[in-house]
Amino acid sequence: MIYLAYETLRRSTRPMAWLLDKGQQFARDERNPLRDTIGMRALATAWELPARALKDYPKQAYQVFEEVGDLDVVVEAEVVHSMPFADLLRFNLEDGTKKPKVLIAAALSGHHATLLEDTIRGFTRDFDTYITDWKDAKQVPLSEGEFDFDGYVEHLMTFLEVLGPDTHVVATCQAAPPAMVAAAVLEARKAKHKPATLTLMGGPIDTRVSPNVLTKLTEKVPFKLFKTLNIHKVPPGYPGSGRRVYPGFYQLSGFIALNPKPHIRQYGQFPKNSMKGDEVALQKFRDFYDEYFAVLDMAEGFYLDTLKKVFFEHHIPKGIMEYRGKLVDFAKVKDLPLLTVEGENDNFCPPGQTEAAHDVFSGIPANKRKNYIQPGVGHYGVFSGSKFQSSIYPVIRDFIHEAIGVEAKEEIPVTQ
């Protein structure tokens, strides 16, 4: 009923949202002779803030650019393979050379994979780049069946089979645990398409390490209560009507509640920038929140499985993780180069939680394993931003190149 009530309220406010948005557009229009007056800027601010509170935030289009000489070249997304709950997308900057393949396993934790545009941009410079583009569960018909943690692993293994041997896997955030499972299962099967290297970035491998607010939450709130409070049926009007999901708007409120201060600062600064007429700052604000507020529904099975296996019962570090009912033996992985990347100021996955993967993959020799901690970045800084481009990405690139015997390239300054 909560989801239905939310949808009813959302749809009933569409006319008001449209009127407010048209009002702020008129106030800021270059053809408006009063646009630069204090009064008109005040009106624009007063209209835009509630308009943004009421508007819909659809999935954003991928906008991946690479600098080629003096030109910004658009790297288009190509659908390589489609499955019920995700598409495999390719981003390749054609330059006449054969580049190593990299599969970016995107987190399925509320946001769309478009949040990783900057990550994609880094890799397209040197790699034939692919990404898992997860679908909004409310858009997936019930006839496609359920989707759980094992389903995520299966999607990854299918995509690796499509890409073939010598594909390097880079897993971001919550994608790290299922990527580890996929690598171990493919190793046990002696599959030719097993990952050539595995990079885990800011992923919750062992959340008992460096406890944070999420850890404390799982210690105090019973697992059953998460299911009772967070799982709801998709209302009529969507292809997935009737599917049980963890709604995107619930997840978004959780993200903000965990770290509200930056958002309070940003929204507090918006009226000041609006009254000053600082269009650069205003557009930066809009671009960020158009992406940040674009969330998707997560299928019940995947949400509850991940919550139980990763955050409550710690299946991977305890050695009790199963795939399709069979125990996963991570220690049998012997020759997989493993890199873990962490952010010094990461509040979601503090340093140590991702590095724990090295203890899990105990059979990999020390000379094939590396942990890197980036000073001065939080969770999202691990995947995007100037420090990702200038410091983190080169570490991953050189790690992969070293694994396949490619000499390190001379560093070229990255412009933003």
Coordinates of C-alpha atoms in Angstrom, one line a residue:
M1 CA 0.0 0.0 0.0
I2 CA 2.9 2.4 0.7
Y3 CA 4.2 2.0 -2.9
L4 CA 0.7 2.5 -4.3
A5 CA 0.2 5.6 -2.1
Y6 CA 3.6 7.0 -3.2
E7 CA 2.6 6.5 -6.9
T8 CA -0.7 8.1 -6.4
L9 CA 0.9 11.1 -4.8
R10 CA 3.6 11.3 -7.4
R11 CA 1.1 11.3 -10.3
S12 CA -1.2 13.8 -8.6
T13 CA 1.6 16.3 -8.4
R14 CA 2.7 16.1 -12.0
P15 CA 0.7 19.2 -13.0
M16 CA 2.2 21.3 -10.2
A17 CA 5.7 20.1 -11.0
W18 CA 5.2 21.0 -14.7
L19 CA 3.9 24.5 -13.8
L20 CA 6.8 25.2 -11.4
D21 CA 9.4 24.0 -13.9
K22 CA 7.9 26.2 -16.6
G23 CA 7.9 29.1 -14.2
Q24 CA 11.6 28.7 -13.4
Q25 CA 12.5 28.2 -17.1
F26 CA 10.7 31.5 -17.9
A27 CA 12.5 33.3 -15.1
R28 CA 15.9 32.1 -16.3
D29 CA 15.2 32.5 -20.0
E30 CA 17.8 34.6 -21.8
R31 CA 14.9 36.3 -23.7
N32 CA 13.5 37.5 -20.4
P33 CA 14.7 41.1 -20.0
L34 CA 14.3 40.9 -16.2
R35 CA 16.2 37.6 -15.8
D36 CA 19.2 39.3 -14.1
T37 CA 17.1 41.3 -11.6
I38 CA 17.0 40.3 -7.9
G39 CA 13.3 39.9 -8.0
M40 CA 13.3 37.5 -11.0
R41 CA 16.2 35.5 -9.6
A42 CA 14.3 35.2 -6.3
L43 CA 11.2 33.9 -8.3
A44 CA 13.4 31.4 -10.2
T45 CA 14.8 30.1 -7.0
A46 CA 11.4 29.8 -5.3
W47 CA 10.0 27.9 -8.3
E48 CA 13.0 25.6 -9.1
L49 CA 13.5 24.1 -5.7
P50 CA 10.0 22.7 -5.2
A51 CA 10.0 21.8 -8.9
R52 CA 13.0 19.6 -8.4
A53 CA 11.4 18.1 -5.2
L54 CA 8.4 17.1 -7.2
K55 CA 9.8 16.1 -10.6
D56 CA 10.5 12.6 -11.8
Y57 CA 14.2 11.6 -12.2
P58 CA 14.4 9.1 -15.1
K59 CA 17.5 7.1 -15.9
Q60 CA 20.1 9.4 -17.5
A61 CA 21.7 8.8 -20.9
Y62 CA 25.3 7.7 -20.9
Q63 CA 27.5 10.6 -21.8
V64 CA 31.0 9.3 -22.2
F65 CA 33.5 11.6 -23.9
E66 CA 37.2 11.1 -24.6
E67 CA 39.7 13.8 -25.7
V68 CA 41.3 13.0 -29.0
G69 CA 43.7 15.8 -29.9
D70 CA 41.7 19.0 -29.6
L71 CA 38.3 17.2 -30.0
D72 CA 35.9 15.6 -27.5
V73 CA 34.8 12.4 -29.1
V74 CA 31.6 10.7 -28.0
V75 CA 32.0 7.0 -27.1
E76 CA 28.6 5.5 -27.9
A77 CA 27.0 2.6 -25.9
E78 CA 26.4 -0.6 -27.9
V79 CA 24.1 -3.4 -26.5
V80 CA 26.2 -6.6 -27.0
H81 CA 23.9 -9.0 -25.1
S82 CA 20.6 -8.7 -23.3
M83 CA 19.3 -10.7 -20.4
P84 CA 16.1 -10.3 -18.3
F85 CA 17.6 -8.2 -15.6
A86 CA 20.6 -6.5 -17.4
D87 CA 22.1 -5.6 -20.7
L88 CA 25.8 -5.9 -21.5
L89 CA 26.9 -2.6 -23.0
R90 CA 30.1 -1.9 -24.9
F91 CA 32.0 1.4 -25.0
N92 CA 35.0 1.3 -27.4
L93 CA 37.0 4.2 -28.7
E94 CA 38.0 2.9 -32.1
D95 CA 41.6 3.8 -32.8
G96 CA 42.6 0.9 -35.0
T97 CA 44.3 -1.1 -32.3
K98 CA 43.2 -4.3 -30.5
K99 CA 42.8 -3.5 -26.8
P100 CA 42.3 -5.8 -23.8
K101 CA 38.7 -6.4 -22.7
V102 CA 37.5 -5.1 -19.4
L103 CA 34.1 -5.9 -17.9
I104 CA 33.0 -3.4 -15.3
A105 CA 30.5 -5.1 -12.9
A106 CA 28.3 -2.3 -11.7
A107 CA 26.8 -2.3 -8.3
L108 CA 23.0 -3.1 -8.1
S109 CA 22.3 -0.9 -5.1
G110 CA 19.8 1.7 -6.1
H111 CA 21.5 3.8 -8.7
H112 CA 21.8 3.0 -12.4
A113 CA 25.1 2.1 -13.9
T114 CA 25.2 5.6 -15.5
L115 CA 26.6 6.7 -12.2
L116 CA 29.9 5.1 -13.4
E117 CA 30.3 7.3 -16.5
D118 CA 33.6 8.6 -15.2
T119 CA 34.8 5.0 -14.5
I120 CA 33.9 4.1 -18.1
R121 CA 35.7 7.2 -19.4
G122 CA 38.9 6.1 -17.6
F123 CA 38.9 2.6 -19.1
T124 CA 38.0 3.5 -22.7
R125 CA 41.3 5.2 -23.1
D126 CA 43.2 1.9 -23.0
F127 CA 40.6 -0.9 -23.0
D128 CA 37.7 -2.4 -25.0
T129 CA 35.2 -1.6 -22.2
Y130 CA 32.0 -3.3 -21.2
I131 CA 29.6 -2.7 -18.3
T132 CA 26.6 -4.5 -16.7
D133 CA 23.7 -2.2 -17.2
W134 CA 21.1 -3.4 -14.6
K135 CA 17.4 -3.0 -15.3
D136 CA 14.9 -1.4 -13.0
A137 CA 13.0 -4.3 -11.5
K138 CA 9.6 -2.6 -11.9
Q139 CA 10.2 -2.6 -15.6
V140 CA 10.8 -6.4 -15.7
P141 CA 7.6 -8.5 -16.2
L142 CA 6.8 -11.2 -13.7
S143 CA 7.0 -13.7 -16.5
E144 CA 10.8 -13.3 -16.5
G145 CA 11.0 -15.0 -13.1
E146 CA 12.8 -14.0 -9.9
F147 CA 16.2 -12.4 -9.5
D148 CA 18.5 -13.1 -6.5
F149 CA 22.2 -13.1 -5.5
D150 CA 22.8 -16.3 -7.6
G151 CA 21.0 -14.6 -10.5
Y152 CA 23.5 -11.7 -10.4
V153 CA 26.4 -14.2 -10.4
E154 CA 24.8 -16.1 -13.3
H155 CA 24.4 -12.8 -15.3
L156 CA 28.1 -12.1 -14.8
M157 CA 29.2 -15.5 -15.9
T158 CA 27.0 -15.4 -18.9
F159 CA 28.4 -12.0 -19.9
L160 CA 32.0 -13.4 -19.5
E161 CA 31.0 -16.3 -21.7
V162 CA 29.8 -13.9 -24.3
L163 CA 33.0 -11.9 -24.1
G164 CA 35.2 -15.0 -24.2
P165 CA 38.7 -15.6 -22.7
D166 CA 41.1 -12.9 -21.5
T167 CA 38.4 -10.6 -20.1
H168 CA 39.4 -8.5 -17.1
V169 CA 36.8 -7.9 -14.4
V170 CA 36.5 -4.7 -12.4
A171 CA 33.8 -4.9 -9.8
T172 CA 32.6 -1.7 -8.1
C173 CA 31.1 -1.5 -4.6
Q174 CA 28.4 -4.0 -3.9
A175 CA 29.3 -5.9 -7.1
A176 CA 32.5 -7.2 -5.5
P177 CA 31.0 -10.2 -3.6
P178 CA 29.1 -11.7 -6.6
A179 CA 32.2 -11.0 -8.8
M180 CA 34.3 -13.0 -6.4
V181 CA 31.8 -15.9 -6.5
A182 CA 31.6 -15.8 -10.3
A183 CA 35.5 -16.0 -10.5
A184 CA 35.6 -18.9 -8.0
V185 CA 32.8 -20.9 -9.7
L186 CA 34.4 -20.4 -13.2
E187 CA 37.7 -21.5 -11.8
A188 CA 36.2 -24.7 -10.3
R189 CA 34.6 -25.4 -13.7
K190 CA 37.9 -24.7 -15.4
A191 CA 36.0 -22.4 -17.8
K192 CA 38.0 -20.8 -20.6
H193 CA 36.1 -17.5 -20.0
K194 CA 37.1 -17.1 -16.3
P195 CA 38.4 -13.6 -15.5
A196 CA 42.0 -12.8 -16.6
T197 CA 42.3 -10.5 -13.6
L198 CA 40.0 -9.3 -10.8
T199 CA 39.8 -5.8 -9.4
L200 CA 37.5 -5.0 -6.5
M201 CA 36.8 -1.4 -5.8
G202 CA 35.3 -0.2 -2.5
G203 CA 33.4 -3.5 -2.0
P204 CA 31.9 -4.9 1.2
I205 CA 33.8 -8.2 1.4
D206 CA 34.0 -8.4 5.2
T207 CA 31.8 -5.8 6.9
R208 CA 33.1 -6.9 10.3
V209 CA 36.3 -5.0 9.5
S210 CA 36.3 -1.3 10.4
P211 CA 32.6 -1.3 11.6
N212 CA 30.5 1.7 10.4
V213 CA 26.9 2.8 10.7
L214 CA 25.8 0.0 8.4
T215 CA 27.4 -2.6 10.5
K216 CA 25.8 -1.2 13.7
L217 CA 22.5 -1.1 11.9
T218 CA 22.6 -4.8 11.2
E219 CA 23.6 -5.5 14.8
K220 CA 20.6 -3.7 16.2
V221 CA 17.8 -4.2 13.6
P222 CA 16.6 -7.8 13.1
F223 CA 16.8 -9.1 9.5
K224 CA 13.1 -9.9 9.4
L225 CA 12.3 -6.2 10.1
F226 CA 14.2 -5.2 6.9
K227 CA 12.0 -7.5 4.9
T228 CA 8.8 -6.2 6.6
L229 CA 9.6 -2.5 6.2
N230 CA 11.4 -2.4 2.9
I231 CA 9.7 -4.9 0.6
H232 CA 6.7 -3.7 -1.4
K233 CA 4.7 -4.7 -4.5
V234 CA 5.1 -2.7 -7.7
P235 CA 1.7 -1.0 -8.3
P236 CA -0.3 -1.1 -11.5
G237 CA 1.0 0.9 -14.5
Y238 CA 4.4 -0.8 -14.8
P239 CA 5.5 -3.9 -16.8
G240 CA 6.6 -5.4 -13.4
S241 CA 3.3 -4.8 -11.7
G242 CA 3.0 -7.2 -8.8
R243 CA 6.7 -7.9 -8.4
R244 CA 8.0 -7.6 -4.9
V245 CA 10.9 -5.1 -4.7
Y246 CA 12.9 -2.8 -2.5
P247 CA 11.7 0.5 -4.1
G248 CA 14.1 3.0 -5.4
F249 CA 12.6 5.9 -3.4
Y250 CA 13.1 3.9 -0.2
Q251 CA 16.8 3.3 -1.1
L252 CA 17.3 7.0 -1.9
S253 CA 16.0 8.1 1.5
G254 CA 18.4 5.6 3.0
F255 CA 21.4 6.9 1.1
I256 CA 20.6 10.5 2.3
A257 CA 20.0 9.4 5.9
L258 CA 23.3 7.7 6.1
N259 CA 25.2 10.9 5.1
P260 CA 22.9 13.9 5.1
K261 CA 25.5 16.7 5.7
P262 CA 26.8 17.0 2.1
H263 CA 23.2 17.2 0.8
I264 CA 22.2 19.8 3.3
R265 CA 25.2 21.9 2.3
Q266 CA 24.5 21.6 -1.4
Y267 CA 20.8 22.6 -1.0
G268 CA 21.8 25.4 1.3
Q269 CA 24.2 26.7 -1.3
F270 CA 21.7 26.5 -4.1
P271 CA 19.7 29.6 -3.3
K272 CA 22.9 31.6 -2.8
N273 CA 24.3 30.6 -6.2
S274 CA 20.9 31.2 -7.8
M275 CA 20.6 34.7 -6.4
K276 CA 24.2 35.4 -7.6
G277 CA 23.3 34.1 -11.1
D278 CA 26.2 31.5 -11.0
E279 CA 24.9 29.3 -13.8
V280 CA 28.0 27.1 -13.7
A281 CA 27.5 26.1 -10.1
L282 CA 23.7 25.7 -10.7
Q283 CA 24.2 23.4 -13.6
K284 CA 26.8 21.4 -11.7
F285 CA 24.2 21.0 -8.9
R286 CA 21.4 20.0 -11.4
D287 CA 23.7 17.5 -13.3
F288 CA 24.7 15.8 -10.0
Y289 CA 21.2 15.4 -8.6
D290 CA 19.6 14.5 -11.9
E291 CA 21.9 11.4 -11.7
Y292 CA 21.8 10.9 -7.9
F293 CA 18.0 11.0 -7.7
A294 CA 17.6 8.6 -10.7
V295 CA 17.1 5.3 -8.8
L296 CA 15.8 1.9 -9.6
D297 CA 13.8 -0.8 -7.8
M298 CA 15.7 -3.8 -6.6
A299 CA 14.2 -7.3 -6.8
E300 CA 13.3 -8.7 -3.4
G301 CA 15.4 -11.8 -3.8
F302 CA 18.6 -10.0 -4.6
Y303 CA 18.1 -7.4 -1.9
L304 CA 17.4 -9.9 0.9
D305 CA 20.1 -12.3 -0.3
T306 CA 22.7 -9.6 -0.3
L307 CA 21.6 -8.2 3.0
K308 CA 21.7 -11.7 4.6
K309 CA 24.9 -13.1 3.0
V310 CA 27.1 -10.0 3.0
F311 CA 26.0 -7.8 5.8
F312 CA 24.3 -10.1 8.4
E313 CA 26.0 -13.5 8.1
H314 CA 29.2 -12.7 6.3
H315 CA 29.2 -15.8 4.1
I316 CA 32.3 -15.0 2.1
P317 CA 34.8 -14.4 4.9
K318 CA 33.3 -17.2 7.0
G319 CA 33.8 -19.7 4.1
I320 CA 30.1 -20.6 3.9
M321 CA 29.1 -18.9 0.6
E322 CA 27.1 -21.2 -1.7
Y323 CA 26.2 -20.9 -5.4
R324 CA 23.1 -22.8 -6.5
G325 CA 23.4 -24.9 -3.3
K326 CA 27.1 -25.9 -3.6
L327 CA 29.8 -24.5 -1.4
V328 CA 32.1 -22.0 -3.2
D329 CA 35.8 -22.8 -2.5
F330 CA 37.7 -19.5 -3.0
A331 CA 41.0 -21.1 -1.8
K332 CA 41.2 -23.2 -5.0
V333 CA 41.7 -20.0 -7.1
K334 CA 45.5 -20.1 -7.7
D335 CA 46.5 -17.9 -10.6
L336 CA 44.1 -15.0 -10.6
P337 CA 45.8 -11.6 -10.3
L338 CA 43.9 -9.7 -7.6
L339 CA 43.8 -6.0 -7.0
T340 CA 41.7 -4.3 -4.2
V341 CA 41.2 -0.5 -4.2
E342 CA 39.9 1.4 -1.2
G343 CA 39.3 5.1 -0.3
E344 CA 40.9 6.5 2.8
N345 CA 37.7 8.4 3.7
D346 CA 35.2 5.8 2.5
N347 CA 32.2 5.8 5.0
F348 CA 30.3 3.1 3.2
C349 CA 33.1 0.5 2.8
P350 CA 36.0 1.7 5.1
P351 CA 39.5 0.6 4.5
G352 CA 40.0 -3.1 5.3
Q353 CA 36.6 -4.3 4.2
T354 CA 37.7 -4.8 0.5
E355 CA 41.2 -5.8 1.4
A356 CA 39.7 -8.8 3.2
A357 CA 39.3 -10.4 -0.2
H358 CA 43.1 -11.3 -0.1
D359 CA 42.5 -13.6 2.9
V360 CA 39.5 -15.2 1.2
F361 CA 41.5 -15.9 -2.0
S362 CA 44.3 -17.5 0.1
G363 CA 45.6 -19.7 -2.8
I364 CA 46.7 -16.7 -4.9
P365 CA 50.4 -16.1 -4.4
A366 CA 51.5 -12.8 -2.8
N367 CA 53.2 -11.6 -6.0
K368 CA 49.8 -11.6 -7.8
R369 CA 48.0 -9.7 -5.1
K370 CA 47.9 -6.0 -4.3
N371 CA 45.9 -3.6 -2.2
Y372 CA 45.8 0.1 -2.9
I373 CA 44.4 2.9 -0.6
Q374 CA 43.7 6.3 -2.2
P375 CA 44.3 9.1 0.2
G376 CA 41.7 11.8 0.5
V377 CA 38.7 10.2 -1.2
G378 CA 35.3 8.9 0.0
H379 CA 33.2 6.2 -1.5
Y380 CA 32.3 7.8 -4.8
G381 CA 35.8 9.1 -5.2
V382 CA 37.0 5.6 -5.6
F383 CA 35.1 5.3 -8.9
S384 CA 35.0 8.9 -10.3
G385 CA 36.5 12.4 -10.1
S386 CA 39.9 13.8 -10.6
K387 CA 41.7 11.5 -8.2
F388 CA 40.2 8.5 -9.8
Q389 CA 41.4 9.6 -13.2
S390 CA 44.8 10.8 -12.2
S391 CA 45.7 8.3 -9.4
I392 CA 43.4 5.3 -9.1
Y393 CA 42.8 4.4 -12.8
P394 CA 46.5 4.3 -13.6
V395 CA 47.0 1.8 -10.8
I396 CA 44.3 -0.5 -12.2
R397 CA 45.5 0.0 -15.8
D398 CA 49.1 -0.8 -14.9
F399 CA 48.1 -3.8 -12.8
I400 CA 46.2 -5.3 -15.7
H401 CA 49.0 -4.4 -18.2
E402 CA 51.6 -6.0 -15.9
A403 CA 49.4 -9.2 -15.6
I404 CA 49.3 -9.5 -19.4
G405 CA 52.9 -8.4 -20.0
V406 CA 52.3 -4.9 -21.4
E407 CA 54.9 -2.3 -20.5
A408 CA 53.7 0.6 -18.4
K409 CA 52.9 3.7 -20.6
E410 CA 54.1 7.2 -20.0
E411 CA 51.6 9.1 -17.9
I412 CA 49.6 11.8 -19.7
P413 CA 48.0 14.5 -17.5
V414 CA 44.3 14.2 -17.3
T415 CA 42.1 17.3 -17.8
Q416 CA 38.7 17.7 -16.2

